[in-house]
Amino acid sequence: MRIGLLTDGGYPYATGESRVWCDRLVRGLARHDFDVYALSRSARQEDAGWVPLPPQVRRVRTAPLWGSRDDWPDGYGGRGGRAYGRRERRRFTTCFGELVAAVCGAPDAGAASGSVAGAGFADGLYGLADLAREYGGLAAALRSETAVRVLESACRAGGARRGVHGATLTDHLAFADRVERALRPLSADWYGEDGLGAVDLCHAASGGTAALAGLLAKRFFGVPLLVTEYGVHLRTHYLTVAGAPLSAPVRTLLAAFHGGLATEVYRRADLITPGNTHARRWQEKCGAERARLRTVYPGMAADRFAAVGESGDGGDPRTLVWVGRVEPAKDLIGLLHAFAEVRKEEPEARLRIVAAPVRDADSATYRTHCEALAAQLFPDEAADAHAVGDNPVSFEDLGGPYAPDVTDAYAGAGVVVLSSVVEGFPVGLVEAMLCGRATVSTDVGAVVEVIGGTGLVVPPRNPRALADACLALLRDPARRERLGAAARARALELFTAEQNVAAFRGIYLELISRAPVHRDADAVGADGEPLPFAHPAEAYVPGHWAGRGSAGAATPAWAAPEEAAAPPPAPAGAEARGARTQAPETRTPVGAPDPVGAQGPVGTEEPVGTRGSVAGGHGPGGAPGLVVASLPVAASFPVAGRADGHV
């Protein structure tokens, strides 16, 4: 089976989201071929290179969501040069007008299924996709004066959202810039018979922009679409925009755009696999049908925690441990106040805060504030006048001398604490469960779903309740041991990588059996229905099982319809489907004249020896056979050395 894996800011890049899960999935499904279609988020991410790729990754194609065409190196960016002609501009105005009219429309206009606003968003989106496929890229058009005028008219139209009436020219430009980046997958040169048209299934590793390519593959070629969301894209957008320096009208427009995109993705996907019930509720509110939702928990490498979990050592019975990123959503301020109550009852108790590397200046500032509060609440204590003072609260860096690995942090814990006020799927909680540790957590996100009855749960932003739960476990070692053992058993049953890979193996086969992609006319009977066994097993084995132009290998004689005559000969130069061979991929050279006169697709093929290429046929991360490495623009990376020439 050939899978088109769609990612946004993650795999195969060495940094970003979902890279570990995607790598584990690809390696676990070694019998399938994977074509990776990756969107990059920054030049820094591209410069960091790729993770090592397994041999089942046959091709990697990339496109940037960062910067503008002016930011890319000379010689990249695909066809183009001239703007749209009059006919194309008129068509763009109509399609973009439908899209922004739905975005600017009143919220209740798109509430019902199949509403005018919802249909308008889809019609505008697919109209722009058809325009990009037929005439070229949309970057210049979406940043043009025409686009701004269309947006301005939609914001001032009757029935528009109240929050967009006061949008200024600056707001229109800011929104147009963000929408152009979000819609860049429409301009990629991925939608051909040798691209996404050749895959059997599209698997989007997230919703939103990453799933756009899957929507188009389903529209153009009928390829089934599977969408996996371990963090709901729309929820992530809300949380990210909350701290961005954007005006209220821009926030309103962006929220409506991403909400419309999420609704369309959920409507068109053949199956959606949320990572937990919390994510599932978000998806249902955005229009996903329950019949097409199936929870698949994210898997973790359980053997990494086996030594601690099976040791039988319950850790330091006086120590509370918190592990994670130091940021306001984790509510360390509340944890410190709760620990102050714990110290009043148990003076020997200690709190270790093991922090992951800081990602931004705001997190660094928050950590400094927490350290100052800890010093104020817990002055250094000494046993006598000659002893060195010590603080019962310690801030340690994950990877440092006191916690070289996350397992070392959990090994010293009597109780693991999670104090978050905002949480999705609590990965740290699962790690603690795999280590056999009793936990105290706040009731946010998927916490209750994850721990079941194997830990204590308290309301968020309630330091007194958090302190009481911690005291209950610190004073009852037998209860800690029982809860820790139950937690490890639950985690091994539900949250291992093997469970995750096995689930997707079955889902792939189910989707292909329910909605196979039919591309060959000779695989369809006179009634238009697919013929059983029209493609023999040899069709999926590398090698030339039939000569060029031979149609006999495509349909066995016993499977052909009785009334049908022998199939017509294949066109000259065509390869039999049974051989699964393809001609080398051709590209429009950079700077070539555009016969239509529109801007071309965002993408090029880069020869070995240019920017980012690796000599000796090894791509980023040392994967053998990759001809070129990551580019800051859409690109295709064929893998050489396959017997049938299939890429």
CSV table of C-alpha atoms in Angstrom, one decimal, residues 125-550:
chain,number,residue,atom,x,y,z
A,125,LEU,CA,-11.8,27.0,-1.2
A,126,TYR,CA,-12.1,24.5,-4.0
A,127,GLY,CA,-12.5,27.2,-6.6
A,128,LEU,CA,-9.2,28.6,-5.6
A,129,ALA,CA,-7.7,25.1,-5.7
A,130,ASP,CA,-8.9,24.6,-9.2
A,131,LEU,CA,-7.6,28.0,-10.3
A,132,ALA,CA,-4.2,27.2,-8.8
A,133,ARG,CA,-4.1,23.8,-10.5
A,134,GLU,CA,-5.1,25.1,-13.8
A,135,TYR,CA,-3.2,28.4,-14.0
A,136,GLY,CA,-0.5,28.4,-11.3
A,137,GLY,CA,0.1,29.7,-7.8
A,138,LEU,CA,-2.1,32.0,-5.7
A,139,ALA,CA,0.6,33.8,-3.7
A,140,ALA,CA,0.6,37.0,-5.8
A,141,ALA,CA,-3.2,37.1,-6.1
A,142,LEU,CA,-3.9,36.6,-2.4
A,143,ARG,CA,-1.5,39.5,-1.6
A,144,SER,CA,-2.9,41.7,-4.4
A,145,GLU,CA,-4.9,44.9,-4.1
A,146,THR,CA,-7.9,43.0,-5.6
A,147,ALA,CA,-7.8,40.6,-2.7
A,148,VAL,CA,-7.8,43.4,-0.2
A,149,ARG,CA,-10.7,45.1,-1.9
A,150,VAL,CA,-12.8,41.9,-1.9
A,151,LEU,CA,-12.0,41.4,1.8
A,152,GLU,CA,-12.9,45.0,2.6
A,153,SER,CA,-16.3,44.7,0.9
A,154,ALA,CA,-17.1,41.4,2.7
A,155,CYS,CA,-16.3,43.1,6.1
A,156,ARG,CA,-18.6,46.0,5.4
A,157,ALA,CA,-21.4,43.9,3.9
A,158,GLY,CA,-24.7,43.6,5.7
A,159,GLY,CA,-24.9,40.6,8.0
A,160,ALA,CA,-21.1,40.5,8.6
A,161,ARG,CA,-19.8,39.6,12.0
A,162,ARG,CA,-19.9,42.5,14.4
A,163,GLY,CA,-16.2,42.2,15.2
A,164,VAL,CA,-15.0,42.8,11.6
A,165,HIS,CA,-17.0,46.0,10.8
A,166,GLY,CA,-14.2,48.1,12.2
A,167,ALA,CA,-11.4,46.4,10.3
A,168,THR,CA,-8.8,48.8,8.9
A,169,LEU,CA,-6.6,48.5,5.9
A,170,THR,CA,-3.8,47.3,8.2
A,171,ASP,CA,-6.1,44.6,9.5
A,172,HIS,CA,-7.0,43.5,5.9
A,173,LEU,CA,-3.4,43.2,4.9
A,174,ALA,CA,-2.5,41.2,8.1
A,175,PHE,CA,-5.3,38.8,7.5
A,176,ALA,CA,-4.5,38.4,3.8
A,177,ASP,CA,-0.9,37.7,4.6
A,178,ARG,CA,-1.8,34.9,7.1
A,179,VAL,CA,-4.4,33.4,4.7
A,180,GLU,CA,-1.9,33.3,1.9
A,181,ARG,CA,0.5,31.3,4.0
A,182,ALA,CA,-2.3,29.0,5.2
A,183,LEU,CA,-3.4,28.3,1.6
A,184,ARG,CA,0.0,27.6,0.2
A,185,PRO,CA,-0.7,23.9,-0.1
A,186,LEU,CA,-3.1,24.9,-2.9
A,187,SER,CA,-0.2,26.2,-4.9
A,188,ALA,CA,2.1,23.2,-4.5
A,189,ASP,CA,2.8,21.0,-7.5
A,190,TRP,CA,1.7,17.9,-5.6
A,191,TYR,CA,-1.5,17.2,-7.4
A,192,GLY,CA,-0.6,15.1,-10.4
A,193,GLU,CA,-0.8,11.4,-11.5
A,194,ASP,CA,2.8,11.0,-10.2
A,195,GLY,CA,2.1,12.8,-7.0
A,196,LEU,CA,-0.9,12.5,-4.6
A,197,GLY,CA,-2.8,11.0,-7.5
A,198,ALA,CA,-0.6,7.9,-7.2
A,199,VAL,CA,-1.2,7.2,-3.5
A,200,ASP,CA,-3.8,4.7,-2.1
A,201,LEU,CA,-4.5,6.7,1.1
A,202,CYS,CA,-3.7,10.2,2.4
A,203,HIS,CA,-3.0,10.3,6.2
A,204,ALA,CA,-2.8,13.9,7.6
A,205,ALA,CA,-0.9,14.0,10.9
A,206,SER,CA,-2.9,17.0,11.9
A,207,GLY,CA,-6.0,19.0,10.8
A,208,GLY,CA,-6.0,22.5,9.4
A,209,THR,CA,-3.3,23.4,6.8
A,210,ALA,CA,-1.7,19.9,6.8
A,211,ALA,CA,-5.0,18.3,5.7
A,212,LEU,CA,-5.5,20.7,2.8
A,213,ALA,CA,-3.5,18.5,0.4
A,214,GLY,CA,-5.6,15.5,1.5
A,215,LEU,CA,-8.8,17.4,0.7
A,216,LEU,CA,-7.5,18.2,-2.8
A,217,ALA,CA,-6.3,14.6,-3.4
A,218,LYS,CA,-9.8,13.4,-2.4
A,219,ARG,CA,-11.4,16.0,-4.7
A,220,PHE,CA,-9.2,15.4,-7.8
A,221,PHE,CA,-8.5,11.7,-7.5
A,222,GLY,CA,-10.9,10.2,-5.0
A,223,VAL,CA,-8.1,9.2,-2.6
A,224,PRO,CA,-9.4,8.4,0.9
A,225,LEU,CA,-8.5,10.8,3.7
A,226,LEU,CA,-7.5,9.9,7.2
A,227,VAL,CA,-7.0,12.7,9.7
A,228,THR,CA,-5.2,12.2,13.0
A,229,GLU,CA,-5.3,15.0,15.7
A,230,TYR,CA,-3.5,14.5,19.0
A,231,GLY,CA,-3.8,18.3,19.5
A,232,VAL,CA,-6.9,19.8,17.9
A,233,HIS,CA,-5.7,22.3,15.3
A,234,LEU,CA,-8.4,24.8,16.0
A,235,ARG,CA,-7.9,24.7,19.7
A,236,THR,CA,-4.1,25.2,19.2
A,237,HIS,CA,-4.9,28.2,17.0
A,238,TYR,CA,-7.0,29.8,19.7
A,239,LEU,CA,-4.3,29.4,22.3
A,240,THR,CA,-1.6,30.6,20.0
A,241,VAL,CA,-3.4,33.7,18.8
A,242,ALA,CA,-4.3,34.7,22.3
A,243,GLY,CA,-0.8,35.8,22.9
A,244,ALA,CA,-0.1,37.2,19.5
A,245,PRO,CA,0.0,41.0,18.9
A,246,LEU,CA,-3.1,41.1,16.6
A,247,SER,CA,-6.1,43.4,16.6
A,248,ALA,CA,-9.5,42.2,17.4
A,249,PRO,CA,-10.8,42.2,13.8
A,250,VAL,CA,-7.8,40.1,12.7
A,251,ARG,CA,-8.4,37.6,15.5
A,252,THR,CA,-12.1,37.4,14.6
A,253,LEU,CA,-11.3,36.8,10.9
A,254,LEU,CA,-8.6,34.2,11.6
A,255,ALA,CA,-10.8,32.3,14.1
A,256,ALA,CA,-13.6,32.2,11.5
A,257,PHE,CA,-11.2,31.1,8.7
A,258,HIS,CA,-9.7,28.3,10.7
A,259,GLY,CA,-13.1,27.3,12.1
A,260,GLY,CA,-14.4,27.0,8.5
A,261,LEU,CA,-11.3,25.0,7.4
A,262,ALA,CA,-11.7,22.6,10.4
A,263,THR,CA,-15.4,22.0,9.6
A,264,GLU,CA,-14.6,21.2,5.9
A,265,VAL,CA,-11.8,18.8,6.9
A,266,TYR,CA,-14.0,17.0,9.3
A,267,ARG,CA,-16.9,16.8,6.7
A,268,ARG,CA,-14.7,15.4,4.0
A,269,ALA,CA,-12.4,13.0,6.0
A,270,ASP,CA,-13.3,9.3,5.6
A,271,LEU,CA,-12.1,8.7,9.2
A,272,ILE,CA,-10.9,11.0,12.0
A,273,THR,CA,-8.7,9.6,14.8
A,274,PRO,CA,-8.6,11.9,17.8
A,275,GLY,CA,-6.1,11.1,20.5
A,276,ASN,CA,-8.5,11.3,23.4
A,277,THR,CA,-12.1,12.1,24.3
A,278,HIS,CA,-11.3,15.8,25.0
A,279,ALA,CA,-10.1,16.2,21.4
A,280,ARG,CA,-13.1,14.2,20.2
A,281,ARG,CA,-15.5,16.7,21.8
A,282,TRP,CA,-13.8,19.6,20.0
A,283,GLN,CA,-14.2,17.8,16.7
A,284,GLU,CA,-17.8,17.0,17.3
A,285,LYS,CA,-18.5,20.7,18.0
A,286,CYS,CA,-16.8,21.6,14.7
A,287,GLY,CA,-19.1,19.3,12.7
A,288,ALA,CA,-17.4,15.9,12.7
A,289,GLU,CA,-19.9,13.0,12.6
A,290,ARG,CA,-19.6,10.5,15.4
A,291,ALA,CA,-19.7,7.6,13.0
A,292,ARG,CA,-16.4,8.7,11.5
A,293,LEU,CA,-14.6,9.3,14.8
A,294,ARG,CA,-12.4,6.7,16.4
A,295,THR,CA,-10.2,7.4,19.4
A,296,VAL,CA,-6.6,6.1,19.0
A,297,TYR,CA,-4.4,7.0,21.9
A,298,PRO,CA,-0.8,8.2,21.1
A,299,GLY,CA,1.7,5.5,21.8
A,300,MET,CA,4.8,5.7,23.8
A,301,ALA,CA,8.0,3.6,24.0
A,302,ALA,CA,7.2,1.7,27.2
A,303,ASP,CA,10.5,-0.1,27.3
A,304,ARG,CA,12.2,3.2,28.1
A,305,PHE,CA,10.5,3.2,31.5
A,306,ALA,CA,10.6,-0.5,32.2
A,307,ALA,CA,13.7,-0.4,34.5
A,308,VAL,CA,12.0,2.1,36.8
A,309,GLY,CA,8.5,0.7,36.6
A,310,GLU,CA,9.6,-2.9,37.3
A,311,SER,CA,12.2,-2.1,39.9
A,312,GLY,CA,9.8,-2.2,42.9
A,313,ASP,CA,11.4,0.9,44.3
A,314,GLY,CA,8.8,3.4,45.2
A,315,GLY,CA,11.1,6.4,45.2
A,316,ASP,CA,11.7,8.9,48.0
A,317,PRO,CA,8.5,8.8,50.1
A,318,ARG,CA,8.9,12.4,51.1
A,319,THR,CA,9.4,13.9,47.6
A,320,LEU,CA,6.9,15.4,45.2
A,321,VAL,CA,8.1,15.7,41.6
A,322,TRP,CA,6.8,17.9,38.8
A,323,VAL,CA,8.1,17.4,35.2
A,324,GLY,CA,7.4,19.5,32.2
A,325,ARG,CA,7.7,22.9,30.5
A,326,VAL,CA,7.7,25.9,32.8
A,327,GLU,CA,4.9,28.1,31.4
A,328,PRO,CA,1.8,29.9,32.8
A,329,ALA,CA,-0.5,27.1,31.6
A,330,LYS,CA,1.2,24.7,34.0
A,331,ASP,CA,0.3,26.9,37.1
A,332,LEU,CA,3.5,26.4,39.0
A,333,ILE,CA,2.4,29.4,41.2
A,334,GLY,CA,-0.5,27.4,42.4
A,335,LEU,CA,1.7,24.3,43.0
A,336,LEU,CA,4.1,26.4,45.1
A,337,HIS,CA,1.2,27.7,47.3
A,338,ALA,CA,-0.1,24.1,47.6
A,339,PHE,CA,3.3,22.9,48.7
A,340,ALA,CA,3.4,25.6,51.3
A,341,GLU,CA,0.3,24.0,52.8
A,342,VAL,CA,1.9,20.5,52.6
A,343,ARG,CA,5.0,21.8,54.5
A,344,LYS,CA,2.8,22.9,57.3
A,345,GLU,CA,1.7,19.3,57.8
A,346,GLU,CA,4.8,17.4,56.7
A,347,PRO,CA,7.9,19.5,57.4
A,348,GLU,CA,10.2,16.9,55.8
A,349,ALA,CA,8.5,17.0,52.4
A,350,ARG,CA,10.4,18.2,49.4
A,351,LEU,CA,9.4,19.4,45.9
A,352,ARG,CA,11.5,18.9,42.8
A,353,ILE,CA,10.5,20.9,39.7
A,354,VAL,CA,12.3,19.3,36.7
A,355,ALA,CA,12.0,21.7,33.8
A,356,ALA,CA,12.3,21.0,30.1
A,357,PRO,CA,14.4,23.5,28.0
A,358,VAL,CA,12.8,26.9,27.8
A,359,ARG,CA,11.3,27.7,24.4
A,360,ASP,CA,10.8,31.5,24.5
A,361,ALA,CA,11.4,34.6,26.6
A,362,ASP,CA,7.9,34.5,28.2
A,363,SER,CA,8.7,31.0,29.6
A,364,ALA,CA,12.0,32.2,30.9
A,365,THR,CA,10.4,35.2,32.6
A,366,TYR,CA,7.8,32.9,34.2
A,367,ARG,CA,10.4,30.6,35.5
A,368,THR,CA,12.3,33.5,37.1
A,369,HIS,CA,9.1,34.6,38.8
A,370,CYS,CA,8.5,31.1,40.1
A,371,GLU,CA,12.0,30.8,41.5
A,372,ALA,CA,11.6,34.2,43.3
A,373,LEU,CA,8.2,33.1,44.8
A,374,ALA,CA,9.8,29.8,46.0
A,375,ALA,CA,12.6,31.7,47.7
A,376,GLN,CA,10.1,33.9,49.4
A,377,LEU,CA,7.8,31.1,50.5
A,378,PHE,CA,10.5,28.7,51.6
A,379,PRO,CA,13.6,30.5,52.9
A,380,ASP,CA,16.8,28.3,53.1
A,381,GLU,CA,16.7,26.1,56.2
A,382,ALA,CA,19.6,24.7,58.2
A,383,ALA,CA,19.6,22.1,60.9
A,384,ASP,CA,21.8,24.2,63.2
A,385,ALA,CA,24.0,27.2,63.3
A,386,HIS,CA,26.9,25.4,61.6
A,387,ALA,CA,25.0,23.6,58.8
A,388,VAL,CA,24.6,24.9,55.3
A,389,GLY,CA,21.1,26.1,54.5
A,390,ASP,CA,18.9,24.3,52.0
A,391,ASN,CA,15.6,25.0,50.2
A,392,PRO,CA,12.9,22.4,50.1
A,393,VAL,CA,12.0,23.4,46.6
A,394,SER,CA,14.6,22.8,43.8
A,395,PHE,CA,14.5,23.9,40.2
A,396,GLU,CA,16.4,21.4,38.0
A,397,ASP,CA,17.0,21.2,34.3
A,398,LEU,CA,16.0,18.1,32.4
A,399,GLY,CA,19.2,16.7,31.0
A,400,GLY,CA,21.3,18.3,33.8
A,401,PRO,CA,23.4,16.5,36.4
A,402,TYR,CA,20.5,15.9,38.8
A,403,ALA,CA,18.0,14.6,36.1
A,404,PRO,CA,20.0,13.4,33.1
A,405,ASP,CA,16.9,11.7,31.7
A,406,VAL,CA,13.2,11.9,32.4
A,407,THR,CA,13.3,8.5,33.9
A,408,ASP,CA,15.8,9.7,36.5
A,409,ALA,CA,13.3,12.4,37.6
A,410,TYR,CA,10.5,9.9,38.0
A,411,ALA,CA,12.7,7.4,39.8
A,412,GLY,CA,13.2,9.7,42.7
A,413,ALA,CA,9.5,10.6,43.1
A,414,GLY,CA,7.2,9.3,45.8
A,415,VAL,CA,4.3,11.2,44.2
A,416,VAL,CA,4.2,12.8,40.7
A,417,VAL,CA,2.1,16.1,40.5
A,418,LEU,CA,0.4,17.7,37.6
A,419,SER,CA,-0.9,21.2,38.3
A,420,SER,CA,-2.0,22.5,34.9
A,421,VAL,CA,-4.9,24.7,34.2
A,422,VAL,CA,-4.8,24.0,30.4
A,423,GLU,CA,-3.8,20.6,29.1
A,424,GLY,CA,-4.4,18.4,26.1
A,425,PHE,CA,-3.1,14.8,26.3
A,426,PRO,CA,-0.9,14.7,29.4
A,427,VAL,CA,2.2,12.9,28.1
A,428,GLY,CA,4.1,13.5,31.3
A,429,LEU,CA,1.3,11.8,33.3
A,430,VAL,CA,1.6,8.7,31.1
A,431,GLU,CA,5.3,8.6,31.6
A,432,ALA,CA,4.8,8.7,35.4
A,433,MET,CA,2.3,5.9,35.0
A,434,LEU,CA,4.7,3.7,33.0
A,435,CYS,CA,7.2,4.3,35.9
A,436,GLY,CA,4.7,2.9,38.4
A,437,ARG,CA,4.2,6.2,40.3
A,438,ALA,CA,1.1,7.4,42.1
A,439,THR,CA,-0.1,10.7,40.7
A,440,VAL,CA,-2.1,13.8,41.8
A,441,SER,CA,-3.5,15.8,38.9
A,442,THR,CA,-5.9,18.6,38.1
A,443,ASP,CA,-9.0,17.8,36.2
A,444,VAL,CA,-8.2,19.4,32.8
A,445,GLY,CA,-8.0,18.1,29.3
A,446,ALA,CA,-7.8,14.3,29.0
A,447,VAL,CA,-6.4,13.8,32.5
A,448,VAL,CA,-9.3,11.8,33.9
A,449,GLU,CA,-9.5,9.7,30.7
A,450,VAL,CA,-5.8,8.9,31.0
A,451,ILE,CA,-5.5,7.9,34.6
A,452,GLY,CA,-8.9,6.3,35.1
A,453,GLY,CA,-9.1,5.3,38.7
A,454,THR,CA,-5.3,5.0,39.2
A,455,GLY,CA,-4.6,8.4,40.7
A,456,LEU,CA,-6.1,11.4,42.6
A,457,VAL,CA,-7.8,14.2,40.7
A,458,VAL,CA,-8.6,17.7,42.1
A,459,PRO,CA,-10.1,20.9,40.6
A,460,PRO,CA,-7.7,23.2,38.8
A,461,ARG,CA,-6.7,26.5,40.5
A,462,ASN,CA,-7.4,25.0,44.0
A,463,PRO,CA,-4.1,24.9,46.0
A,464,ARG,CA,-5.8,23.6,49.1
A,465,ALA,CA,-7.4,20.6,47.3
A,466,LEU,CA,-4.0,19.9,45.6
A,467,ALA,CA,-2.2,20.0,49.0
A,468,ASP,CA,-4.8,17.7,50.6
A,469,ALA,CA,-4.4,15.1,47.9
A,470,CYS,CA,-0.6,15.2,48.1
A,471,LEU,CA,-0.7,14.8,51.9
A,472,ALA,CA,-3.1,11.8,51.5
A,473,LEU,CA,-0.6,9.9,49.4
A,474,LEU,CA,2.5,11.0,51.3
A,475,ARG,CA,1.0,9.6,54.5
A,476,ASP,CA,-0.1,6.3,53.0
A,477,PRO,CA,2.7,4.2,51.4
A,478,ALA,CA,0.5,1.2,50.8
A,479,ARG,CA,-2.0,3.2,48.8
A,480,ARG,CA,0.8,4.8,46.8
A,481,GLU,CA,2.1,1.3,45.9
A,482,ARG,CA,-1.3,0.1,44.8
A,483,LEU,CA,-2.1,3.1,42.7
A,484,GLY,CA,1.4,3.0,41.1
A,485,ALA,CA,1.0,-0.6,40.1
A,486,ALA,CA,-2.5,0.0,38.7
A,487,ALA,CA,-1.3,3.0,36.8
A,488,ARG,CA,1.5,1.1,35.1
A,489,ALA,CA,-0.8,-1.8,34.2
A,490,ARG,CA,-3.3,0.7,32.6
A,491,ALA,CA,-0.6,2.5,30.7
A,492,LEU,CA,0.8,-0.7,29.3
A,493,GLU,CA,-2.6,-1.7,28.2
A,494,LEU,CA,-3.6,1.5,26.5
A,495,PHE,CA,-0.7,3.8,25.7
A,496,THR,CA,2.1,1.8,24.2
A,497,ALA,CA,3.6,2.4,20.7
A,498,GLU,CA,2.7,-1.2,19.7
A,499,GLN,CA,-1.0,-0.5,20.4
A,500,ASN,CA,-0.9,2.7,18.3
A,501,VAL,CA,0.8,1.1,15.3
A,502,ALA,CA,-1.5,-1.9,15.4
A,503,ALA,CA,-4.5,0.4,15.4
A,504,PHE,CA,-3.4,2.3,12.3
A,505,ARG,CA,-2.4,-0.9,10.5
A,506,GLY,CA,-6.0,-2.0,10.8
A,507,ILE,CA,-7.4,1.4,9.9
A,508,TYR,CA,-5.3,1.6,6.7
A,509,LEU,CA,-6.7,-1.8,5.5
A,510,GLU,CA,-10.2,-0.8,6.5
A,511,LEU,CA,-10.2,2.4,4.6
A,512,ILE,CA,-8.7,0.9,1.5
A,513,SER,CA,-11.2,-1.9,1.5
A,514,ARG,CA,-14.1,0.6,2.0
A,515,ALA,CA,-12.9,3.2,-0.5
A,516,PRO,CA,-10.3,1.9,-2.9
A,517,VAL,CA,-8.9,4.3,-5.5
A,518,HIS,CA,-9.7,3.1,-9.0
A,519,ARG,CA,-7.5,4.6,-11.7
A,520,ASP,CA,-7.5,2.2,-14.6
A,521,ALA,CA,-10.3,1.8,-17.0
A,522,ASP,CA,-9.5,-1.9,-17.5
A,523,ALA,CA,-10.2,-2.5,-13.8
A,524,VAL,CA,-13.8,-1.5,-14.2
A,525,GLY,CA,-16.6,-3.7,-15.7
A,526,ALA,CA,-19.2,-2.7,-18.2
A,527,ASP,CA,-21.6,-1.7,-15.4
A,528,GLY,CA,-19.0,0.7,-14.0
A,529,GLU,CA,-18.3,-1.4,-10.9
A,530,PRO,CA,-14.7,-2.4,-10.0
A,531,LEU,CA,-13.7,-5.9,-11.1
A,532,PRO,CA,-12.6,-8.3,-8.3
A,533,PHE,CA,-8.9,-9.1,-8.3
A,534,ALA,CA,-8.4,-6.7,-11.3
A,535,HIS,CA,-4.9,-6.1,-10.0
A,536,PRO,CA,-2.9,-9.3,-9.3
A,537,ALA,CA,-0.5,-9.6,-6.4
A,538,GLU,CA,2.4,-9.3,-8.8
A,539,ALA,CA,1.3,-5.7,-9.4
A,540,TYR,CA,2.7,-4.8,-6.0
A,541,VAL,CA,6.0,-6.6,-6.4
A,542,PRO,CA,9.0,-4.7,-7.8
A,543,GLY,CA,9.9,-6.1,-11.2
A,544,HIS,CA,8.6,-6.2,-14.8
A,545,TRP,CA,5.9,-8.8,-14.8
A,546,ALA,CA,4.5,-7.7,-18.1
A,547,GLY,CA,5.9,-6.1,-21.2
A,548,ARG,CA,5.4,-2.5,-22.1
A,549,GLY,CA,1.9,-1.9,-23.3
A,550,SER,CA,0.7,-5.3,-22.3
